[in-house]
Amino acid sequence: MTLGSGADKDRPSSGEKVYNIQALRAIAAWAVVFHHLVDSLHNYIAPGRSFPYPAIGSYGVEIFFVISGYVMMMTVNNRPSRPLPFLAERALRISPPYWLLTFAAFGAIFSGLKMFSQKQATLDRLFASLFYLPYFGPNGLEKPVVFPGWTLNYEMMFYVLFALCLLLRSEQARISAIVAALMVALAGQMLTQSELMDYVGRDIILGFALGVLLWPLRHVRLGATAASFMMLGGLIGLFVCDTVPLRDWEHVELPVSLSAFLIVAGAILLEKEGIRLDARWLVFQGDASYALYLIHPFALQVVGKISILLGINRTLPGIYATLLAMVAASAIAAALFHVLFERPVHRRARRLLPAKPRGT
């Protein structure tokens, strides 16, 4: 059974279509937008007013990380690769859009505009942002110039680890090595007092390990009911993690990652049962999720500044109108950025890479 109909021409290099993963990408990206929307509401658009302040939208990142672990296993299974070509393909996939927006934000800040609460543009911070490196300023760890890029730093760290493990011929050995390395990093973070180790072994990397471990379970058939309950359990877990005081727990990212694992696993198992979300508009949202993730802070900033400049945010109807405009601006900006820049640049960039041998 399918829910909706649709097709997608711009698939990942694995060639395999997992529509429910595309749907989860869209949902996770919009969850992050919602989180930043609420953050803007409290700190920028309507500071001091009493509005709910949930954190659950930020948990879309953990869903992304679980998906990333699974999709990387799927990618090399369908198209075997060596370490350097794998890293080159990943870099060409994520870097052009991120670099363009990083230079745009850096230029705006350097010219005197205040963006993302940043007042100064320094070359060392720009360098760290462009090369996915942590930046430790006078006040400790600081986010990249385009602040959602902090998750890309972890993605690239995972890709480097994944690429090294491609030197192992056995899939089981690769899985064991990747998971073991991530668990060692987690343990190092918990057992040491190193600022760098706190960064490298942050609890959130558990999502990558869980995504990799999900790959060997892809052929398991639990039935639609069990898969649905897995997703429901994961969703309930996310809401529980958003309750006080659990949301303020130092290691809350661990249960959040486990909940994200249940959601992603349930979605994949549902597709195995023939239940998939393959509506064309939803597939497109999944494809444009990376563009949405990167560009929505710019849309929120522009709409927010206009609202404040015109005084629209001074009334309750004006605040709601501002929020709706932010959502619309994010959706339009993401669609245009994906269609006009991300997708064509990615296609051209992939032509620079040697053809990969087909796998089974």
PDB file of N, CA and C in Angstrom, residues 94-144:
ATOM      1  N   ILE A  94      27.757  18.410  -0.009  1.00  0.00           N
ATOM      2  CA  ILE A  94      27.317  19.327   1.042  1.00  0.00           C
ATOM      3  C   ILE A  94      28.020  20.684   1.025  1.00  0.00           C
ATOM      4  N   SER A  95      29.196  20.779   0.410  1.00  0.00           N
ATOM      5  CA  SER A  95      29.985  22.003   0.550  1.00  0.00           C
ATOM      6  C   SER A  95      29.510  23.193  -0.280  1.00  0.00           C
ATOM      7  N   PRO A  96      29.210  23.040  -1.595  1.00  0.00           N
ATOM      8  CA  PRO A  96      28.863  24.240  -2.372  1.00  0.00           C
ATOM      9  C   PRO A  96      27.737  25.088  -1.780  1.00  0.00           C
ATOM     10  N   PRO A  97      26.589  24.504  -1.387  1.00  0.00           N
ATOM     11  CA  PRO A  97      25.551  25.358  -0.792  1.00  0.00           C
ATOM     12  C   PRO A  97      25.992  25.989   0.522  1.00  0.00           C
ATOM     13  N   TYR A  98      26.678  25.194   1.331  1.00  0.00           N
ATOM     14  CA  TYR A  98      27.118  25.693   2.636  1.00  0.00           C
ATOM     15  C   TYR A  98      28.160  26.789   2.490  1.00  0.00           C
ATOM     16  N   TRP A  99      29.093  26.601   1.595  1.00  0.00           N
ATOM     17  CA  TRP A  99      30.129  27.616   1.395  1.00  0.00           C
ATOM     18  C   TRP A  99      29.542  28.916   0.854  1.00  0.00           C
ATOM     19  N   LEU A 100      28.619  28.802  -0.096  1.00  0.00           N
ATOM     20  CA  LEU A 100      27.997  30.008  -0.647  1.00  0.00           C
ATOM     21  C   LEU A 100      27.314  30.818   0.448  1.00  0.00           C
ATOM     22  N   LEU A 101      26.531  30.150   1.282  1.00  0.00           N
ATOM     23  CA  LEU A 101      25.812  30.858   2.334  1.00  0.00           C
ATOM     24  C   LEU A 101      26.754  31.337   3.435  1.00  0.00           C
ATOM     25  N   THR A 102      27.827  30.597   3.659  1.00  0.00           N
ATOM     26  CA  THR A 102      28.816  31.041   4.654  1.00  0.00           C
ATOM     27  C   THR A 102      29.492  32.333   4.206  1.00  0.00           C
ATOM     28  N   PHE A 103      29.896  32.390   2.937  1.00  0.00           N
ATOM     29  CA  PHE A 103      30.501  33.621   2.414  1.00  0.00           C
ATOM     30  C   PHE A 103      29.495  34.773   2.436  1.00  0.00           C
ATOM     31  N   ALA A 104      28.226  34.466   2.131  1.00  0.00           N
ATOM     32  CA  ALA A 104      27.202  35.516   2.144  1.00  0.00           C
ATOM     33  C   ALA A 104      27.026  36.079   3.553  1.00  0.00           C
ATOM     34  N   ALA A 105      26.931  35.190   4.540  1.00  0.00           N
ATOM     35  CA  ALA A 105      26.760  35.642   5.921  1.00  0.00           C
ATOM     36  C   ALA A 105      28.005  36.391   6.410  1.00  0.00           C
ATOM     37  N   PHE A 106      29.185  35.864   6.067  1.00  0.00           N
ATOM     38  CA  PHE A 106      30.429  36.503   6.483  1.00  0.00           C
ATOM     39  C   PHE A 106      30.532  37.906   5.887  1.00  0.00           C
ATOM     40  N   GLY A 107      30.177  38.040   4.611  1.00  0.00           N
ATOM     41  CA  GLY A 107      30.215  39.340   3.963  1.00  0.00           C
ATOM     42  C   GLY A 107      29.256  40.325   4.605  1.00  0.00           C
ATOM     43  N   ALA A 108      28.066  39.836   4.960  1.00  0.00           N
ATOM     44  CA  ALA A 108      27.080  40.709   5.593  1.00  0.00           C
ATOM     45  C   ALA A 108      27.570  41.183   6.959  1.00  0.00           C
ATOM     46  N   ILE A 109      28.128  40.259   7.746  1.00  0.00           N
ATOM     47  CA  ILE A 109      28.625  40.614   9.076  1.00  0.00           C
ATOM     48  C   ILE A 109      29.826  41.553   8.964  1.00  0.00           C
ATOM     49  N   PHE A 110      30.702  41.271   8.014  1.00  0.00           N
ATOM     50  CA  PHE A 110      31.902  42.098   7.811  1.00  0.00           C
ATOM     51  C   PHE A 110      31.523  43.526   7.402  1.00  0.00           C
ATOM     52  N   SER A 111      30.409  43.655   6.668  1.00  0.00           N
ATOM     53  CA  SER A 111      29.980  44.983   6.211  1.00  0.00           C
ATOM     54  C   SER A 111      29.258  45.773   7.300  1.00  0.00           C
ATOM     55  N   GLY A 112      29.048  45.127   8.458  1.00  0.00           N
ATOM     56  CA  GLY A 112      28.447  45.853   9.569  1.00  0.00           C
ATOM     57  C   GLY A 112      27.067  45.392   9.972  1.00  0.00           C
ATOM     58  N   LEU A 113      26.479  44.487   9.208  1.00  0.00           N
ATOM     59  CA  LEU A 113      25.161  43.972   9.561  1.00  0.00           C
ATOM     60  C   LEU A 113      25.290  42.960  10.694  1.00  0.00           C
ATOM     61  N   LYS A 114      24.311  42.930  11.560  1.00  0.00           N
ATOM     62  CA  LYS A 114      24.286  41.958  12.646  1.00  0.00           C
ATOM     63  C   LYS A 114      23.437  40.772  12.207  1.00  0.00           C
ATOM     64  N   MET A 115      24.074  39.618  12.062  1.00  0.00           N
ATOM     65  CA  MET A 115      23.357  38.411  11.653  1.00  0.00           C
ATOM     66  C   MET A 115      23.656  37.289  12.630  1.00  0.00           C
ATOM     67  N   PHE A 116      22.607  36.552  12.982  1.00  0.00           N
ATOM     68  CA  PHE A 116      22.746  35.381  13.850  1.00  0.00           C
ATOM     69  C   PHE A 116      23.460  35.737  15.152  1.00  0.00           C
ATOM     70  N   SER A 117      23.195  36.945  15.652  1.00  0.00           N
ATOM     71  CA  SER A 117      23.783  37.442  16.905  1.00  0.00           C
ATOM     72  C   SER A 117      25.300  37.559  16.834  1.00  0.00           C
ATOM     73  N   GLN A 118      25.840  37.660  15.630  1.00  0.00           N
ATOM     74  CA  GLN A 118      27.285  37.813  15.457  1.00  0.00           C
ATOM     75  C   GLN A 118      27.587  39.244  15.014  1.00  0.00           C
ATOM     76  N   LYS A 119      28.505  39.889  15.716  1.00  0.00           N
ATOM     77  CA  LYS A 119      28.857  41.276  15.423  1.00  0.00           C
ATOM     78  C   LYS A 119      30.197  41.413  14.717  1.00  0.00           C
ATOM     79  N   GLN A 120      31.054  40.379  14.834  1.00  0.00           N
ATOM     80  CA  GLN A 120      32.388  40.452  14.251  1.00  0.00           C
ATOM     81  C   GLN A 120      32.627  39.274  13.318  1.00  0.00           C
ATOM     82  N   ALA A 121      33.260  39.578  12.198  1.00  0.00           N
ATOM     83  CA  ALA A 121      33.616  38.534  11.237  1.00  0.00           C
ATOM     84  C   ALA A 121      35.133  38.399  11.221  1.00  0.00           C
ATOM     85  N   THR A 122      35.623  37.255  11.675  1.00  0.00           N
ATOM     86  CA  THR A 122      37.069  37.030  11.729  1.00  0.00           C
ATOM     87  C   THR A 122      37.452  35.913  10.764  1.00  0.00           C
ATOM     88  N   LEU A 123      38.658  36.039  10.206  1.00  0.00           N
ATOM     89  CA  LEU A 123      39.101  35.067   9.209  1.00  0.00           C
ATOM     90  C   LEU A 123      39.300  33.679   9.801  1.00  0.00           C
ATOM     91  N   ASP A 124      39.734  33.599  11.055  1.00  0.00           N
ATOM     92  CA  ASP A 124      39.932  32.280  11.652  1.00  0.00           C
ATOM     93  C   ASP A 124      38.605  31.549  11.829  1.00  0.00           C
ATOM     94  N   ARG A 125      37.559  32.292  12.174  1.00  0.00           N
ATOM     95  CA  ARG A 125      36.244  31.669  12.294  1.00  0.00           C
ATOM     96  C   ARG A 125      35.713  31.256  10.928  1.00  0.00           C
ATOM     97  N   LEU A 126      35.964  32.084   9.916  1.00  0.00           N
ATOM     98  CA  LEU A 126      35.563  31.735   8.555  1.00  0.00           C
ATOM     99  C   LEU A 126      36.269  30.457   8.110  1.00  0.00           C
ATOM    100  N   PHE A 127      37.579  30.385   8.375  1.00  0.00           N
ATOM    101  CA  PHE A 127      38.352  29.198   8.003  1.00  0.00           C
ATOM    102  C   PHE A 127      37.786  27.950   8.680  1.00  0.00           C
ATOM    103  N   ALA A 128      37.504  28.047   9.972  1.00  0.00           N
ATOM    104  CA  ALA A 128      36.957  26.899  10.706  1.00  0.00           C
ATOM    105  C   ALA A 128      35.606  26.489  10.138  1.00  0.00           C
ATOM    106  N   SER A 129      34.792  27.461   9.775  1.00  0.00           N
ATOM    107  CA  SER A 129      33.469  27.150   9.224  1.00  0.00           C
ATOM    108  C   SER A 129      33.579  26.440   7.880  1.00  0.00           C
ATOM    109  N   LEU A 130      34.438  26.945   7.012  1.00  0.00           N
ATOM    110  CA  LEU A 130      34.557  26.377   5.665  1.00  0.00           C
ATOM    111  C   LEU A 130      35.114  24.960   5.674  1.00  0.00           C
ATOM    112  N   PHE A 131      35.940  24.654   6.663  1.00  0.00           N
ATOM    113  CA  PHE A 131      36.577  23.338   6.693  1.00  0.00           C
ATOM    114  C   PHE A 131      36.038  22.446   7.805  1.00  0.00           C
ATOM    115  N   TYR A 132      34.848  22.792   8.312  1.00  0.00           N
ATOM    116  CA  TYR A 132      34.106  21.924   9.236  1.00  0.00           C
ATOM    117  C   TYR A 132      34.910  21.620  10.506  1.00  0.00           C
ATOM    118  N   LEU A 133      35.578  22.645  11.018  1.00  0.00           N
ATOM    119  CA  LEU A 133      36.395  22.486  12.210  1.00  0.00           C
ATOM    120  C   LEU A 133      35.734  23.192  13.390  1.00  0.00           C
ATOM    121  N   PRO A 134      35.902  22.665  14.585  1.00  0.00           N
ATOM    122  CA  PRO A 134      35.375  23.379  15.754  1.00  0.00           C
ATOM    123  C   PRO A 134      36.153  24.676  15.971  1.00  0.00           C
ATOM    124  N   TYR A 135      35.465  25.700  16.427  1.00  0.00           N
ATOM    125  CA  TYR A 135      36.113  26.989  16.674  1.00  0.00           C
ATOM    126  C   TYR A 135      35.954  27.331  18.151  1.00  0.00           C
ATOM    127  N   PHE A 136      37.085  27.399  18.836  1.00  0.00           N
ATOM    128  CA  PHE A 136      37.086  27.734  20.256  1.00  0.00           C
ATOM    129  C   PHE A 136      37.531  29.178  20.422  1.00  0.00           C
ATOM    130  N   GLY A 137      36.574  30.020  20.772  1.00  0.00           N
ATOM    131  CA  GLY A 137      36.861  31.424  20.988  1.00  0.00           C
ATOM    132  C   GLY A 137      37.160  31.710  22.445  1.00  0.00           C
ATOM    133  N   PRO A 138      37.205  32.983  22.816  1.00  0.00           N
ATOM    134  CA  PRO A 138      37.493  33.361  24.211  1.00  0.00           C
ATOM    135  C   PRO A 138      36.478  32.790  25.197  1.00  0.00           C
ATOM    136  N   ASN A 139      35.243  32.579  24.736  1.00  0.00           N
ATOM    137  CA  ASN A 139      34.191  32.067  25.616  1.00  0.00           C
ATOM    138  C   ASN A 139      33.920  30.581  25.414  1.00  0.00           C
ATOM    139  N   GLY A 140      34.878  29.889  24.810  1.00  0.00           N
ATOM    140  CA  GLY A 140      34.697  28.464  24.587  1.00  0.00           C
ATOM    141  C   GLY A 140      34.255  28.162  23.168  1.00  0.00           C
ATOM    142  N   LEU A 141      33.614  27.024  22.993  1.00  0.00           N
ATOM    143  CA  LEU A 141      33.182  26.587  21.670  1.00  0.00           C
ATOM    144  C   LEU A 141      32.132  27.539  21.105  1.00  0.00           C
ATOM    145  N   GLU A 142      32.341  27.988  19.866  1.00  0.00           N
ATOM    146  CA  GLU A 142      31.385  28.855  19.186  1.00  0.00           C
ATOM    147  C   GLU A 142      30.903  28.187  17.909  1.00  0.00           C
ATOM    148  N   LYS A 143      29.694  28.534  17.504  1.00  0.00           N
ATOM    149  CA  LYS A 143      29.114  27.923  16.312  1.00  0.00           C
ATOM    150  C   LYS A 143      29.711  28.546  15.044  1.00  0.00           C
ATOM    151  N   PRO A 144      29.579  27.854  13.910  1.00  0.00           N
ATOM    152  CA  PRO A 144      30.097  28.405  12.647  1.00  0.00           C
ATOM    153  C   PRO A 144      29.387  29.695  12.260  1.00  0.00           C
TER     154      PRO A 144
END
